C-alpha positions as a Python dict, from the first residue, in 0.01 Angstrom:
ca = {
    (1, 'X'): (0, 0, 0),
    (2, 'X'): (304, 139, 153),
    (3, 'X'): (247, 416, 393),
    (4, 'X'): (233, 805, 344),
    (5, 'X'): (166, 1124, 534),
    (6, 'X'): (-154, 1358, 521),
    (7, 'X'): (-43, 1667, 427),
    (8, 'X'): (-182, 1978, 572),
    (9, 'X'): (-332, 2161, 285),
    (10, 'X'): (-342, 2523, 453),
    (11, 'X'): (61, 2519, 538),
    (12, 'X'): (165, 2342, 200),
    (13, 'X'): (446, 2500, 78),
    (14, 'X'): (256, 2533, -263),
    (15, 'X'): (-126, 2577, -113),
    (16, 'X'): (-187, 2871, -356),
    (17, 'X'): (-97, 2693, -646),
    (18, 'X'): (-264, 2339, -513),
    (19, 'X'): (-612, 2551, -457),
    (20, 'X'): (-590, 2734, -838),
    (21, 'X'): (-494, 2456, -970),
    (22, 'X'): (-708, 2185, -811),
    (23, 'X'): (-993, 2405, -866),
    (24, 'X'): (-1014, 2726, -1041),
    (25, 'X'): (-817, 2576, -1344),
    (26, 'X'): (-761, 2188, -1338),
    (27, 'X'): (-482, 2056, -1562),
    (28, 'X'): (-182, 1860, -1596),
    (29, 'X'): (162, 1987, -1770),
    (30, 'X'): (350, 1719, -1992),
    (31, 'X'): (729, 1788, -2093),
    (32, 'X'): (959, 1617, -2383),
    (33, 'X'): (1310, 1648, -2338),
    (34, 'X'): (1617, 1433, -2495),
    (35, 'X'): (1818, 1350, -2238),
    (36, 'X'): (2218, 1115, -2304),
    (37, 'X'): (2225, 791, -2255),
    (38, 'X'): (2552, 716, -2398),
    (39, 'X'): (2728, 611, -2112),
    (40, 'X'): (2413, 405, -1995),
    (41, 'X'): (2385, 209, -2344),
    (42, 'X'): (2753, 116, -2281),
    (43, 'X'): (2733, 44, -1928),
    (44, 'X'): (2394, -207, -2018),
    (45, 'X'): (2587, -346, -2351),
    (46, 'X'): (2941, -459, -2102),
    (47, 'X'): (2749, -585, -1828),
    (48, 'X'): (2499, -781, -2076),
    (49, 'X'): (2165, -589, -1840),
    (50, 'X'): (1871, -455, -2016),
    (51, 'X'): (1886, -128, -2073),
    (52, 'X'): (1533, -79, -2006),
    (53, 'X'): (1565, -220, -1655),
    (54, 'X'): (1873, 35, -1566),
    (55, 'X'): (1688, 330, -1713),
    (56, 'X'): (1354, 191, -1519),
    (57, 'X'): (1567, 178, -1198),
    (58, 'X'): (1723, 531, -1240),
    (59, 'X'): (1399, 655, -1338),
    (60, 'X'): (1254, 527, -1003),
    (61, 'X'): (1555, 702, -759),
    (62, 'X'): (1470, 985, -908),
    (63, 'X'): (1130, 988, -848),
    (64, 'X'): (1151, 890, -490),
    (65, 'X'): (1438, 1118, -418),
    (66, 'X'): (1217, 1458, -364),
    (67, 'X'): (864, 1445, -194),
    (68, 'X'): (671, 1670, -508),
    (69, 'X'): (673, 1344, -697),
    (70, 'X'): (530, 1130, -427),
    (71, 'X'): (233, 1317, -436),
    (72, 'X'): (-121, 1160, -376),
    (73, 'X'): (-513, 1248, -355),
    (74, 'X'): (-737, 1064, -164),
    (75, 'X'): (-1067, 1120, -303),
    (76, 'X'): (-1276, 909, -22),
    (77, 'X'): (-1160, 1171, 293),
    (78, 'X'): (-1020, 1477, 19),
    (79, 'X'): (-669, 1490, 153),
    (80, 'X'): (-365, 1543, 9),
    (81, 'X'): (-99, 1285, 101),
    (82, 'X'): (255, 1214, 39),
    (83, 'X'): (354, 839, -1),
    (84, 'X'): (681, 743, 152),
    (85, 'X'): (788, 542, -138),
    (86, 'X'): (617, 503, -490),
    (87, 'X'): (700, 210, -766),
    (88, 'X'): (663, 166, -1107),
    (89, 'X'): (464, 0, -1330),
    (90, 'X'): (649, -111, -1613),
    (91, 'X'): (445, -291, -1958),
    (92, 'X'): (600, -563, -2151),
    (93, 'X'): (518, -592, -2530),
    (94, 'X'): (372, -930, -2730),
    (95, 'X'): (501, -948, -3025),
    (96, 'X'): (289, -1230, -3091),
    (97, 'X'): (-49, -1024, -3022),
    (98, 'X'): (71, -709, -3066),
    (99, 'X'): (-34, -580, -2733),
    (100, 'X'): (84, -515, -2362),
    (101, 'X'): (86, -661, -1997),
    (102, 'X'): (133, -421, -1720),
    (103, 'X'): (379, -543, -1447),
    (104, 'X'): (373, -373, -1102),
    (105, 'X'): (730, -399, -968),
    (106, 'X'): (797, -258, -621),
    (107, 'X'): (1095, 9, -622),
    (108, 'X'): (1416, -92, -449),
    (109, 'X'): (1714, 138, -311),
    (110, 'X'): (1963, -111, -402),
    (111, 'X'): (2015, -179, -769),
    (112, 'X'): (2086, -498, -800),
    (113, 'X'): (1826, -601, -547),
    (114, 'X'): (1590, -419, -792),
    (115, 'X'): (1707, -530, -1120),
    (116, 'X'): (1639, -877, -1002),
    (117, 'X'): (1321, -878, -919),
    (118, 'X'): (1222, -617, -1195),
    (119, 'X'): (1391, -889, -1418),
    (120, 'X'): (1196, -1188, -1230),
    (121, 'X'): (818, -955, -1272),
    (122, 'X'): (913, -931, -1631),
    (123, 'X'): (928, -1315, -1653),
    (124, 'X'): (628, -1397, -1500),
    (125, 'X'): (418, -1165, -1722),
    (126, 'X'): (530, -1309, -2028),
    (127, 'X'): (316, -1644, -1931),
    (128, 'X'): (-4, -1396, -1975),
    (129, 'X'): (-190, -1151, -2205),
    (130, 'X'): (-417, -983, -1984),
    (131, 'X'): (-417, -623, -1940),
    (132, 'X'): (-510, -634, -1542),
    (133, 'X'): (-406, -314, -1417),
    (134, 'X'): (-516, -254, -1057),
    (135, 'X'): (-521, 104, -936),
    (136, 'X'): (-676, 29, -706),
    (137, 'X'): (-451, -175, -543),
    (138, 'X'): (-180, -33, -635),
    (139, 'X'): (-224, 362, -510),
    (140, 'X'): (138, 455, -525),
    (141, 'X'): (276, 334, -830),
    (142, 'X'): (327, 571, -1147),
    (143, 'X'): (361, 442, -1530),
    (144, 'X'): (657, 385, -1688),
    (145, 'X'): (659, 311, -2058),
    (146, 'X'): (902, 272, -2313),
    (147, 'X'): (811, 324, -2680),
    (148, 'X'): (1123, 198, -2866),
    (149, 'X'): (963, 172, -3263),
    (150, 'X'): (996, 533, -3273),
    (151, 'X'): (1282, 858, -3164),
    (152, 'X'): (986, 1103, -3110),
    (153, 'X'): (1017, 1464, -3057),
    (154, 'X'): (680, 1537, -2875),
    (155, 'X'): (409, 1347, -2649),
    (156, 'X'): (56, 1410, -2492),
    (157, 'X'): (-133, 1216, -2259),
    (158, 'X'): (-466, 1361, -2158),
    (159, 'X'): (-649, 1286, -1888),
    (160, 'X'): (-1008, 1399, -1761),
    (161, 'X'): (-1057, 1739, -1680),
    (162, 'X'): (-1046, 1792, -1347),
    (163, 'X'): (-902, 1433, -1236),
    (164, 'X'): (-693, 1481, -985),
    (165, 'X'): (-399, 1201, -1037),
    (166, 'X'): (-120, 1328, -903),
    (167, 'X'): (110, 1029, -1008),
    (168, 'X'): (395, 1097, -1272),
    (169, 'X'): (342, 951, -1595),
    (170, 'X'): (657, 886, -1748),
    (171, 'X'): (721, 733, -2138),
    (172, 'X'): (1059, 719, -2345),
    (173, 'X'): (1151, 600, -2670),
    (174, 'X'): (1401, 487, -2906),
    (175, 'X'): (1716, 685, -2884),
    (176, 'X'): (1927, 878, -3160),
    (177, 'X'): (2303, 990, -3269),
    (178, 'X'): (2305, 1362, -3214),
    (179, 'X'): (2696, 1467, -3257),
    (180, 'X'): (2825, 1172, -3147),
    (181, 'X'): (2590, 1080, -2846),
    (182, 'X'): (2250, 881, -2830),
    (183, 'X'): (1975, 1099, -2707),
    (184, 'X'): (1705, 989, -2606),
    (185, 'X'): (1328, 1105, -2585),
    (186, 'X'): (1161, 1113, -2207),
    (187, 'X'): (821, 1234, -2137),
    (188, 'X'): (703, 1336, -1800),
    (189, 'X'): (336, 1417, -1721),
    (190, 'X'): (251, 1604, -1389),
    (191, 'X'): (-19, 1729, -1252),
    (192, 'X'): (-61, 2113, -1182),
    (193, 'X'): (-161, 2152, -890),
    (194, 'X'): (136, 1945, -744),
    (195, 'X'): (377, 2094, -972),
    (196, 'X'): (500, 2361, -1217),
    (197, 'X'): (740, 2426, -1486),
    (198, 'X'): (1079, 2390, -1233),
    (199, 'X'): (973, 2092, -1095),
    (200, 'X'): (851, 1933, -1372),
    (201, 'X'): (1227, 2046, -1561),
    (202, 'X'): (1350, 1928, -1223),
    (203, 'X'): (1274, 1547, -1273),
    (204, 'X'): (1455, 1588, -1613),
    (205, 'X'): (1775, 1729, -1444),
    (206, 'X'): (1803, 1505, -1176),
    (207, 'X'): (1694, 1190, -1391),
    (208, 'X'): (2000, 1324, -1597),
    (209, 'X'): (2227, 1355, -1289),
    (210, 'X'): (2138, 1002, -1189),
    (211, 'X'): (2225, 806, -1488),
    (212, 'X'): (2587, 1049, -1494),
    (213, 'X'): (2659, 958, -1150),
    (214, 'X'): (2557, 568, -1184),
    (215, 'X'): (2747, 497, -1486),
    (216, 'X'): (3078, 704, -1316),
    (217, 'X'): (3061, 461, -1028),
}
């Protein structure tokens, strides 16, 4: 595990919200938005990348770029932590068995440092089946999905009431022409009492802002 902070629950910026939300009324807020990856389906198709692995990476800046997503709970002491970096855990699909292999892959600052070994995880999975996720192990990394059979307008994960997992869940899925430009659904699950309504339309602004600036370079 990579290291993180204790934060001090009585001068959090959001305490009030962390307190009602962590106890009085325990629940998580999930968000669909379509966001354009036109630029970023040509930028994958001329440099023959996956475009999975350059939306995973952008995906990953964005998340690390602003501390409410690096949230944590530690449920042995009851603190509330902020991890200096989080990865993500990406799934790759067999066709063969119809089913999925999670693949923790560590987040890198530099892209193509990143996309290589993303790439390299991806390989090494494919010589297994097994579902082993290990949370455990694996404290500060959030899931990243991609659902590319279907362009869907809404999804809901639910989660136990009252469990306090503050990591990000984030899915997408296959994109569409809207008026010229390929949209594309992105879910983002967050936890309430780490996060409202402008944060979570935050992660959709910045992931936006990312994928603009990194296919402008």
């Amino acid at each position: 595990m990579d290291g993180y902070r204790v934060i001090d629950k009585n001068t959090y910026y959001r305490s009030g919200v962390f307190r009602h939300f962590s106890q009085d009324c325990k629940c998580s807020m999930s968000m669909t938005a379509r966001l354009d990856v036109t630029a970023l389906a040509a930028y994958s198709k001329a440099s023959g990348t996956k475009f999975s692995l350059n939306f995973l990476y952008l995906l990953s800046r964005t998340l690390n770029s602003r501390e409410d997503y690096r949230m944590g709970w530690l449920w042995q002491t009851e603190e509330l932590i902020c991890y200096d970096v989080i990865h993500p855990t990406q799934y790759l699909f067999h066709e063969d068995t119809e089913t999925c292999t999670p693949v923790y892959s560590r987040y890198r600052e530099d892209y193509d440092a990143f996309y290589r070994a993303a790439a390299e995880d991806l390989e090494r999975a494919a010589q297994t089946r097994e579902y082993a996720l290990d949370a455990a192990g694996h404290p500060n990394w959030f899931d990243a999905s991609y659902i590319p059979w279907l362009s869907y307008d809404a999804l809901h994960l639910e989660l136990p009431d009252g469990y306090l997992f503050f990591a990000p869940i984030v899915n997408w899925g296959r994109w569409r022409e809207e008026g010229g430009r390929l949209m594309m659904p992105v879910s983002v699950r967050l936890n309430h009492a780490v996060a409202d309504g402008y944060l979570l339309a935050k992660a959709f602004r910045l992931l936006q802002a990312e994928i603009d600036a990194f296919c402008a370079r």
